[in-house]
Amino acid sequence: MAERVVVHEVGLRDGLQNQPRIVPVEGKLELLDALIAAGVRSIETTSFVSPKAVPQMADAAELCARIPRRADVNYEVLVPNEKGYERAVAAGAPTIALVLAATDTFNRRNINMSLDQAIAVCLTVIARARVDGVKPRVYIAVAPACPYEGNTPDDVVFTLAARLFDAGAAEIAVADSIGAGNPAQIGRLFETLARRHGPERLAAHFHDTRGLALTHTWVALQCGIRKFDSSIGGLGGCPFAPGVTGNLATEDLVFMLNEAGFETGIDMMALRAAVGVAEAKVGHPLGGRIMGWYRSQEQRQAAKANAN
Ligand code: COA
Ligand code: ZN
């Protein structure tokens, strides 16, 4: 039987948080429906952050209230601090994703905390989540490299991961938040983390700024990782990391996994329709690299049909 890989869609949060056009709740729900129709079963829907910092996510509570309740879909929300945690719990979130950057400067720019403060807040929220029966996922952001401090030493990531798992983190997503990592680093990080903590407790979150996200995915797959974050159409970026492009496009990830014989449960044609929905919502063209190939195939077929 084919091995299963979880494709965790983060476009509604990581993608839309960086769009100049604020997508209203109705538009987000439409995109969510299109993703679920394509077979996506794990989705980060929004973030409970300051609406002043990220106005695109100001509707988090309303969105959560209107999301279709489905036992077969894993919904997650990002929280930056205790206030965000409380808002997420009030909205009924079963899983939260905390964000802890590996460097001091990135934490300061992103959540206005030093690294030590961010660690303390993270450990407090994990403890509260454990008591409340909420599943705590943690992103280690800028794990390979930080836009302000350069390459992150591997040991910094290993030490943070050990502290987070000791505190009760259910899952750690190792994030190349700015797409500045290289395959050798990604291999070192995942090989060691998987050996120490088990691949099933890890996930990978790659941005495609330098076109290496699929390569990194393949490297992490070889280390046993079976959960990957991606965003529909390659939507994304980070308002606190200038010049960064989107996440690995979900359609590129799913195409590669399906081709390589992994089971994703996701239908490519329906996923392409979801890219169209995302484009309509943000008002500009989107799409991973595989979309161009599909278009050229269709043009060739159309030309053949015309010739006949
Ligand atoms: N949700 C909503 N409002 C929040 C909040 C949250 N999670 N956390 C704080 N606030 C509000 C406070 O209530 C306060 O409101 P007031 O001005 O009306 O009194 C205001 O924000 C300032 O609070 P403070 O604790 O001083 O926060 P800050 O100004 O130091 O900002 C964060 C810290 C974390 C709230 C802010 O930097 C943030 O939301 N960052 C998120 C960045 C992000 O989404 N990055 C991308 C994902 S990794
Ligand atoms: Zn990201």
XYZ file of C-alpha atoms and ligand atoms in Angstrom, residues 13 17 48-54 78 80-81 83-84 87 99 110-112 240, ligand 1:
68
model
C -3.038 32.074 6.928
C -1.700 37.432 5.675
C -5.234 35.090 16.311
C -2.687 37.881 16.116
C -3.008 41.615 16.619
C -5.317 43.086 13.967
C -3.047 46.127 13.983
C -0.053 43.951 13.069
C -1.924 41.833 10.497
C -1.705 30.244 14.640
C 1.588 34.401 18.915
C 0.952 34.856 22.651
C -4.001 36.555 24.384
C -4.051 34.838 20.996
C -8.997 33.986 21.639
C 5.489 30.489 16.476
C 7.612 39.346 14.342
C 6.074 39.315 17.816
C 7.883 42.122 19.659
C 8.046 40.714 8.770
N -4.754 39.184 19.312
C -5.350 40.407 19.278
N -4.891 41.489 19.895
C -3.754 41.329 20.597
C -3.086 40.118 20.684
C -3.622 39.008 19.996
N -3.035 37.827 20.008
N -1.999 40.272 21.449
C -1.983 41.555 21.848
N -3.049 42.205 21.339
C -3.425 43.604 21.517
C -3.398 44.044 22.967
O -4.617 43.737 23.577
C -3.154 45.514 22.831
O -4.348 46.138 22.423
P -4.673 47.682 22.781
O -3.634 48.497 22.072
O -6.039 47.873 22.224
O -4.569 47.751 24.259
C -2.187 45.599 21.666
O -2.423 44.414 20.898
C -0.747 45.661 22.103
O -0.481 44.574 22.971
P 0.996 44.066 23.279
O 0.911 42.883 24.159
O 1.812 45.255 23.757
O 1.445 43.570 21.871
P 2.592 44.119 20.909
O 2.248 45.472 20.384
O 3.889 43.946 21.610
O 2.444 43.083 19.693
C 1.866 40.858 18.993
C 2.703 41.716 19.916
C 2.355 39.447 19.154
C 0.410 40.978 19.409
C 2.009 41.380 17.541
O 3.360 41.602 17.270
C 1.467 40.368 16.552
O 0.253 40.159 16.457
N 2.331 39.729 15.758
C 1.912 38.709 14.825
C 2.826 38.689 13.688
C 2.409 37.649 12.682
O 1.266 37.318 12.493
N 3.409 37.155 11.965
C 3.186 36.199 10.925
C 2.966 34.843 11.448
S 4.440 34.105 12.014
